[in-house]
Amino acid sequence: MAERFGDGTTLTRSDDQVGRPAPQRPPRRMKSTTRSFTVGEGKGYLTVACTTDGVPAEVMIRMVKQGSTLAGMMDAFSSTITRGLQHGVPLEVFVREYVGMRFEPAGLTNDPEIRQVSSVMDYVGRRLALDYLPYDVRVGLNVLTAEERATKVVFGGDIREAAPAGARADSKSW
């Protein structure tokens, strides 16, 4: 399909774009949660605004050191997640891409459920997973709370309940 403009230019759209619905606009007023975090030497704020049914609709990440390359990248990252969510991309897709991403700043965090991460994007992915994804999805992504990790033990790639006190770890009776 082609659209002609008065200045002689033409916009061409493929057939699959013509019937595509416009992105869903989130409501004008949403409840949001802001969490401060540190990753290594970096400090920032993660704000997630949700629709009335508790589904994330907007994600904003602000790094404290404004004007830095990292702050600019996190602004772009925030816009990408928000636009993706508005276009119907499941949150799990973003989390799967960002968990495990490695770059500086990295290291210890001030979040008791996520003690160490490999980047700010890794932290954001893990925090979003813990707050908004169901347990079975998080197990597949290996993103668990500190309490869930404490009660789970990995045996040959399977996550199982930890053995009761006094049971042998190699015993299959439990």
Coordinates of N, CA and C in Angstrom, one line a residue:
M1 N 0.8 -1.2 0.0 CA 0.0 0.0 0.0 C 0.9 1.2 0.0
A2 N 0.6 2.2 -0.8 CA 1.4 3.4 -0.9 C 0.5 4.6 -0.6
E3 N 1.1 5.6 0.1 CA 0.5 6.8 0.4 C 1.3 8.0 -0.2
R4 N 0.7 8.8 -1.0 CA 1.4 9.9 -1.6 C 1.1 11.2 -0.9
F5 N 2.2 12.0 -0.8 CA 2.1 13.3 -0.1 C 2.2 14.5 -1.1
G6 N 1.8 15.7 -0.7 CA 1.8 16.8 -1.5 C 3.2 17.2 -2.0
D7 N 4.3 16.9 -1.3 CA 5.6 17.2 -1.7 C 6.2 16.2 -2.7
G8 N 5.5 15.3 -3.1 CA 5.9 14.3 -4.1 C 6.5 13.0 -3.4
T9 N 6.6 13.0 -2.1 CA 7.2 11.8 -1.5 C 6.1 10.7 -1.3
T10 N 6.5 9.5 -1.2 CA 5.6 8.4 -1.1 C 6.0 7.5 0.1
L11 N 5.0 7.1 0.9 CA 5.2 6.2 2.0 C 4.7 4.9 1.6
T12 N 5.5 3.9 1.7 CA 5.1 2.5 1.3 C 5.0 1.7 2.5
R13 N 3.9 1.0 2.7 CA 3.7 0.1 3.8 C 3.5 -1.3 3.3
S14 N 4.0 -2.3 4.0 CA 3.8 -3.7 3.6 C 2.4 -4.1 4.1
D15 N 1.9 -5.1 3.4 CA 0.5 -5.5 3.7 C 0.3 -6.0 5.2
D16 N 1.4 -6.5 5.8 CA 1.2 -7.0 7.2 C 1.1 -5.8 8.2
Q17 N 1.6 -4.6 7.8 CA 1.5 -3.4 8.6 C 0.2 -2.7 8.6
V18 N -0.5 -2.9 7.4 CA -1.8 -2.1 7.2 C -2.8 -2.5 8.3
G19 N -3.0 -3.8 8.6 CA -4.0 -4.2 9.5 C -3.6 -4.3 10.9
R20 N -2.4 -3.8 11.2 CA -1.8 -3.9 12.6 C -2.5 -2.9 13.5
P21 N -3.0 -3.3 14.7 CA -3.6 -2.4 15.6 C -2.6 -1.4 16.2
A22 N -3.1 -0.2 16.5 CA -2.3 0.8 17.2 C -1.9 0.3 18.6
P23 N -0.8 0.7 19.1 CA -0.5 0.3 20.5 C -1.5 0.7 21.5
Q24 N -1.7 -0.1 22.5 CA -2.7 0.2 23.5 C -2.1 1.3 24.4
R25 N -2.9 2.3 24.6 CA -2.4 3.4 25.5 C -2.8 3.0 26.9
P26 N -1.9 3.2 27.9 CA -2.2 2.9 29.2 C -3.1 4.0 29.8
P27 N -3.9 3.8 30.8 CA -4.7 4.8 31.4 C -3.9 6.0 31.8
R28 N -4.6 7.1 31.9 CA -3.8 8.4 32.3 C -3.3 8.3 33.7
R29 N -4.1 7.6 34.6 CA -3.6 7.5 36.0 C -3.4 6.1 36.3
M30 N -2.2 5.8 36.8 CA -1.9 4.4 37.2 C -1.2 4.4 38.6
K31 N -1.3 3.3 39.3 CA -0.5 3.2 40.5 C 0.9 2.8 40.1
S32 N 1.9 3.3 40.8 CA 3.3 3.0 40.5 C 4.0 2.7 41.8
T33 N 5.1 2.0 41.7 CA 6.0 1.7 42.8 C 7.4 2.1 42.4
T34 N 8.1 2.9 43.2 CA 9.4 3.3 43.0 C 10.3 2.6 44.0
R35 N 11.4 2.0 43.5 CA 12.4 1.3 44.4 C 13.8 1.9 44.1
S36 N 14.5 2.3 45.1 CA 15.8 2.7 44.9 C 16.7 1.5 45.0
F37 N 17.8 1.5 44.3 CA 18.7 0.4 44.2 C 20.2 0.9 44.0
T38 N 21.1 0.0 44.5 CA 22.5 0.2 44.1 C 23.0 -1.1 43.5
V39 N 23.8 -0.9 42.5 CA 24.5 -2.0 41.8 C 25.9 -1.6 41.8
G40 N 26.8 -2.3 42.5 CA 28.2 -1.9 42.6 C 28.2 -0.5 43.1
E41 N 28.9 0.4 42.3 CA 29.0 1.8 42.6 C 27.9 2.6 42.0
G42 N 27.0 2.0 41.3 CA 25.9 2.8 40.6 C 24.6 2.8 41.5
K43 N 24.0 4.0 41.5 CA 22.7 4.1 42.3 C 21.6 4.6 41.3
G44 N 20.4 4.0 41.5 CA 19.4 4.4 40.6 C 18.0 4.2 41.3
Y45 N 17.0 4.4 40.5 CA 15.6 4.3 40.9 C 14.8 3.5 39.8
L46 N 14.1 2.5 40.2 CA 13.2 1.8 39.3 C 11.8 2.0 39.6
T47 N 11.0 2.6 38.6 CA 9.6 2.9 38.8 C 8.8 2.1 37.8
V48 N 7.8 1.3 38.3 CA 7.0 0.5 37.5 C 5.5 1.0 37.7
A49 N 4.9 1.4 36.7 CA 3.5 1.8 36.7 C 2.6 0.7 36.2
C50 N 1.6 0.3 36.9 CA 0.7 -0.8 36.5 C -0.7 -0.4 36.2
T51 N -1.3 -1.2 35.3 CA -2.7 -1.0 35.0 C -3.6 -1.4 36.2
T52 N -4.9 -1.2 36.2 CA -5.7 -1.5 37.3 C -5.7 -3.0 37.7
D53 N -5.4 -3.8 36.7 CA -5.3 -5.3 37.0 C -3.9 -5.7 37.4
G54 N -3.0 -4.8 37.7 CA -1.7 -5.1 38.2 C -0.6 -5.5 37.2
V55 N -0.9 -5.3 35.9 CA 0.0 -5.6 34.9 C 0.9 -4.4 34.6
P56 N 2.2 -4.6 34.5 CA 3.1 -3.5 34.3 C 2.8 -2.9 32.9
A57 N 2.7 -1.5 32.9 CA 2.5 -0.8 31.6 C 3.6 0.1 31.3
E58 N 4.3 0.6 32.3 CA 5.4 1.5 32.0 C 6.6 1.2 33.0
V59 N 7.8 1.2 32.5 CA 9.0 1.0 33.3 C 9.9 2.1 33.1
M60 N 10.3 2.8 34.2 CA 11.3 3.9 34.1 C 12.5 3.6 35.0
I61 N 13.7 3.8 34.5 CA 14.9 3.6 35.3 C 15.7 4.9 35.2
R62 N 16.0 5.4 36.4 CA 16.8 6.7 36.4 C 18.0 6.4 37.2
M63 N 19.1 6.7 36.6 CA 20.4 6.5 37.3 C 20.7 7.9 37.9
V64 N 21.4 7.9 39.1 CA 21.6 9.1 39.8 C 22.6 10.1 39.1
K65 N 23.6 9.5 38.5 CA 24.6 10.3 37.8 C 24.0 10.8 36.5
Q66 N 23.3 11.9 36.4 CA 22.7 12.4 35.2 C 23.8 12.8 34.2
G67 N 23.5 12.7 33.0 CA 24.5 13.1 32.0 C 25.5 12.0 31.6
S68 N 25.5 10.9 32.4 CA 26.4 9.9 32.1 C 25.9 9.0 31.0
T69 N 26.8 8.2 30.4 CA 26.4 7.3 29.3 C 25.4 6.3 29.8
L70 N 25.7 5.8 31.0 CA 24.8 4.8 31.6 C 23.4 5.4 31.8
A71 N 23.3 6.6 32.3 CA 21.9 7.2 32.5 C 21.2 7.3 31.2
G72 N 21.9 7.7 30.1 CA 21.3 7.8 28.8 C 20.8 6.5 28.3
M73 N 21.7 5.5 28.5 CA 21.3 4.1 28.0 C 20.1 3.6 28.8
M74 N 20.0 3.8 30.1 CA 18.9 3.4 30.9 C 17.6 4.1 30.5
D75 N 17.7 5.4 30.1 CA 16.5 6.1 29.6 C 16.0 5.4 28.3
A76 N 16.9 5.1 27.4 CA 16.5 4.4 26.2 C 16.0 3.0 26.5
F77 N 16.6 2.3 27.4 CA 16.2 1.0 27.8 C 14.7 1.1 28.4
S78 N 14.5 2.1 29.2 CA 13.1 2.2 29.8 C 12.1 2.5 28.7
S79 N 12.4 3.3 27.7 CA 11.5 3.6 26.6 C 11.2 2.4 25.8
T80 N 12.2 1.6 25.6 CA 12.1 0.3 24.8 C 11.1 -0.6 25.5
I81 N 11.3 -0.8 26.8 CA 10.4 -1.8 27.6 C 9.0 -1.2 27.6
T82 N 8.8 0.1 27.8 CA 7.5 0.6 27.9 C 6.8 0.5 26.5
R83 N 7.5 0.8 25.5 CA 6.8 0.7 24.1 C 6.5 -0.8 23.8
G84 N 7.4 -1.6 24.2 CA 7.2 -3.1 24.0 C 5.9 -3.5 24.7
L85 N 5.8 -3.1 26.0 CA 4.6 -3.5 26.8 C 3.4 -3.0 26.1
Q86 N 3.4 -1.7 25.6 CA 2.3 -1.1 25.0 C 1.9 -1.8 23.7
H87 N 2.8 -2.5 23.0 CA 2.6 -3.2 21.8 C 2.3 -4.7 22.1
G88 N 2.2 -5.1 23.3 CA 1.7 -6.4 23.7 C 2.9 -7.4 23.9
V89 N 4.1 -7.0 23.9 CA 5.2 -7.9 24.2 C 5.1 -8.4 25.6
P90 N 5.1 -9.7 25.9 CA 5.0 -10.1 27.3 C 6.3 -9.7 28.1
L91 N 6.1 -9.4 29.4 CA 7.2 -9.0 30.2 C 8.3 -10.1 30.3
E92 N 7.8 -11.4 30.2 CA 8.8 -12.5 30.2 C 9.8 -12.4 29.1
V93 N 9.5 -11.9 28.0 CA 10.4 -11.8 26.8 C 11.5 -10.8 27.2
F94 N 11.2 -9.7 27.8 CA 12.2 -8.7 28.2 C 13.1 -9.3 29.3
V95 N 12.5 -9.9 30.3 CA 13.2 -10.5 31.4 C 14.2 -11.6 30.9
R96 N 13.8 -12.4 30.0 CA 14.6 -13.5 29.5 C 15.9 -12.9 28.8
E97 N 15.7 -11.8 28.1 CA 16.8 -11.1 27.4 C 17.8 -10.5 28.3
Y98 N 17.3 -9.9 29.4 CA 18.2 -9.0 30.2 C 18.8 -9.7 31.4
V99 N 18.2 -10.8 31.9 CA 18.8 -11.5 33.1 C 20.1 -12.1 32.6
G100 N 21.1 -11.8 33.3 CA 22.5 -12.4 33.0 C 23.3 -11.5 32.1
M101 N 22.8 -10.4 31.7 CA 23.6 -9.5 30.8 C 24.7 -8.9 31.7
R102 N 25.9 -8.8 31.1 CA 27.1 -8.4 31.9 C 27.7 -7.1 31.4
F103 N 27.8 -6.1 32.3 CA 28.6 -4.9 32.0 C 28.7 -4.1 33.4
E104 N 29.5 -3.2 33.4 CA 29.7 -2.4 34.6 C 28.6 -1.3 34.7
P105 N 28.2 -0.8 35.8 CA 28.5 -1.4 37.1 C 27.9 -2.7 37.4
A106 N 28.6 -3.5 38.2 CA 28.1 -4.9 38.5 C 28.5 -5.1 39.9
G107 N 28.0 -6.1 40.6 CA 28.4 -6.5 41.9 C 27.3 -6.6 42.9
L108 N 27.6 -6.3 44.1 CA 26.6 -6.4 45.2 C 25.5 -5.3 45.1
T109 N 24.3 -5.7 45.5 CA 23.2 -4.7 45.5 C 22.7 -4.5 47.0
N110 N 21.8 -3.5 47.1 CA 21.2 -3.3 48.5 C 19.9 -4.0 48.6
D111 N 19.6 -4.9 47.7 CA 18.3 -5.6 47.7 C 18.5 -6.9 48.3
P112 N 17.8 -7.2 49.4 CA 18.0 -8.5 50.2 C 17.6 -9.7 49.3
E113 N 16.7 -9.6 48.4 CA 16.3 -10.7 47.6 C 17.2 -11.0 46.4
I114 N 18.0 -10.0 46.0 CA 18.9 -10.1 44.8 C 20.2 -9.5 45.3
R115 N 21.1 -10.4 45.8 CA 22.3 -10.0 46.5 C 23.4 -9.5 45.5
Q116 N 23.5 -10.2 44.4 CA 24.6 -9.8 43.4 C 24.1 -10.0 42.0
V117 N 24.5 -9.0 41.1 CA 24.1 -9.0 39.7 C 25.3 -8.7 38.9
S118 N 25.1 -9.0 37.6 CA 26.2 -8.7 36.6 C 26.0 -7.4 35.9
S119 N 24.9 -6.7 36.1 CA 24.8 -5.3 35.5 C 23.5 -4.7 36.0
V120 N 23.2 -3.5 35.7 CA 22.0 -2.8 36.1 C 20.8 -3.5 35.3
M121 N 21.0 -3.8 34.1 CA 19.9 -4.5 33.3 C 19.6 -5.9 33.9
D122 N 20.6 -6.6 34.4 CA 20.4 -7.8 35.1 C 19.6 -7.6 36.3
Y123 N 19.9 -6.6 37.1 CA 19.1 -6.3 38.3 C 17.7 -6.0 37.9
V124 N 17.5 -5.1 37.0 CA 16.1 -4.7 36.6 C 15.3 -5.9 36.1
G125 N 15.9 -6.8 35.3 CA 15.2 -8.0 34.8 C 14.8 -8.9 36.0
R126 N 15.8 -9.1 36.9 CA 15.5 -9.9 38.1 C 14.4 -9.3 39.0
R127 N 14.5 -8.0 39.2 CA 13.5 -7.4 40.0 C 12.1 -7.4 39.4
L128 N 12.0 -7.2 38.1 CA 10.7 -7.3 37.4 C 10.2 -8.7 37.5
A129 N 11.0 -9.7 37.3 CA 10.6 -11.1 37.4 C 10.0 -11.4 38.8
L130 N 10.8 -11.0 39.8 CA 10.3 -11.3 41.2 C 9.0 -10.6 41.5
D131 N 8.8 -9.4 41.0 CA 7.6 -8.7 41.3 C 6.4 -9.0 40.5
Y132 N 6.6 -9.5 39.2 CA 5.5 -9.6 38.3 C 5.3 -10.9 37.5
L133 N 6.2 -11.8 37.7 CA 6.1 -13.1 36.9 C 5.8 -14.2 37.9
P134 N 5.0 -15.2 37.5 CA 4.6 -16.3 38.4 C 5.8 -17.2 38.7
Y135 N 5.7 -17.9 39.7 CA 6.8 -18.8 40.2 C 7.3 -19.7 39.2
D136 N 6.4 -20.4 38.5 CA 6.9 -21.4 37.5 C 7.7 -20.8 36.4
V137 N 7.4 -19.6 36.0 CA 8.1 -18.9 34.9 C 9.5 -18.5 35.5
R138 N 9.5 -18.0 36.7 CA 10.8 -17.6 37.3 C 11.7 -18.8 37.6
V139 N 11.2 -20.0 37.9 CA 12.0 -21.1 38.0 C 12.7 -21.4 36.7
G140 N 12.0 -21.3 35.6 CA 12.6 -21.5 34.3 C 13.7 -20.5 33.9
L141 N 13.6 -19.3 34.5 CA 14.6 -18.3 34.3 C 15.7 -18.3 35.4
N142 N 15.5 -19.2 36.4 CA 16.4 -19.2 37.5 C 16.5 -17.9 38.3
V143 N 15.3 -17.3 38.5 CA 15.2 -16.1 39.2 C 14.3 -16.4 40.4
L144 N 14.9 -16.6 41.6 CA 14.1 -16.9 42.8 C 14.4 -15.9 43.9
T145 N 13.5 -15.8 44.8 CA 13.7 -14.9 46.0 C 14.8 -15.6 46.9
A146 N 15.3 -14.9 47.8 CA 16.3 -15.5 48.8 C 15.7 -16.6 49.5
E147 N 14.4 -16.4 49.9 CA 13.7 -17.5 50.7 C 13.5 -18.7 49.8
E148 N 13.1 -18.5 48.6 CA 12.9 -19.7 47.6 C 14.2 -20.4 47.4
R149 N 15.3 -19.6 47.2 CA 16.6 -20.2 47.0 C 17.1 -21.0 48.2
A150 N 16.7 -20.5 49.4 CA 17.1 -21.2 50.7 C 16.4 -22.6 50.8
T151 N 15.2 -22.7 50.3 CA 14.4 -23.9 50.5 C 14.6 -24.9 49.3
K152 N 15.4 -24.5 48.3 CA 15.6 -25.3 47.1 C 17.0 -25.7 47.0
V153 N 17.2 -26.9 46.4 CA 18.5 -27.5 46.2 C 18.5 -28.0 44.8
V154 N 19.6 -27.7 44.0 CA 19.7 -28.2 42.7 C 20.3 -29.6 42.6
F155 N 19.6 -30.6 42.0 CA 20.2 -31.9 41.8 C 20.1 -32.3 40.4
G156 N 21.3 -32.3 39.7 CA 21.3 -32.7 38.3 C 20.4 -31.8 37.4
G157 N 20.4 -30.5 37.7 CA 19.6 -29.6 36.9 C 18.1 -29.5 37.3
D158 N 17.6 -30.4 38.2 CA 16.3 -30.3 38.7 C 16.3 -29.5 40.0
I159 N 15.3 -28.7 40.2 CA 15.1 -28.0 41.4 C 14.1 -28.7 42.2
R160 N 14.5 -29.1 43.4 CA 13.6 -29.9 44.3 C 13.7 -29.3 45.7
E161 N 12.7 -29.7 46.5 CA 12.7 -29.3 47.9 C 14.0 -29.8 48.5
A162 N 14.5 -29.0 49.4 CA 15.7 -29.5 50.2 C 15.3 -30.7 51.0
A163 N 16.3 -31.6 51.2 CA 16.1 -32.8 52.0 C 15.8 -32.4 53.4
P164 N 14.9 -33.2 54.1 CA 14.7 -32.9 55.5 C 15.9 -33.1 56.3
A165 N 16.0 -32.5 57.5 CA 17.2 -32.6 58.3 C 17.4 -34.1 58.6
G166 N 18.7 -34.5 58.5 CA 19.1 -35.9 58.7 C 19.0 -36.8 57.5
A167 N 18.4 -36.4 56.4 CA 18.3 -37.2 55.3 C 19.6 -37.1 54.5
R168 N 20.0 -38.2 53.8 CA 21.1 -38.1 52.9 C 20.8 -37.5 51.6
A169 N 21.7 -36.6 51.1 CA 21.5 -35.9 49.9 C 21.4 -36.8 48.7
D170 N 22.0 -38.0 48.7 CA 22.0 -38.9 47.6 C 20.8 -39.9 47.7
S171 N 20.1 -39.8 48.8 CA 19.0 -40.8 49.0 C 17.8 -40.3 48.1
K172 N 17.1 -41.2 47.5 CA 15.9 -40.9 46.7 C 14.6 -41.2 47.5
S173 N 14.8 -41.5 48.8 CA 13.6 -41.8 49.6 C 12.8 -40.6 50.0
W174 N 13.4 -39.4 49.9 CA 12.6 -38.2 50.3 C 12.2 -37.6 49.1

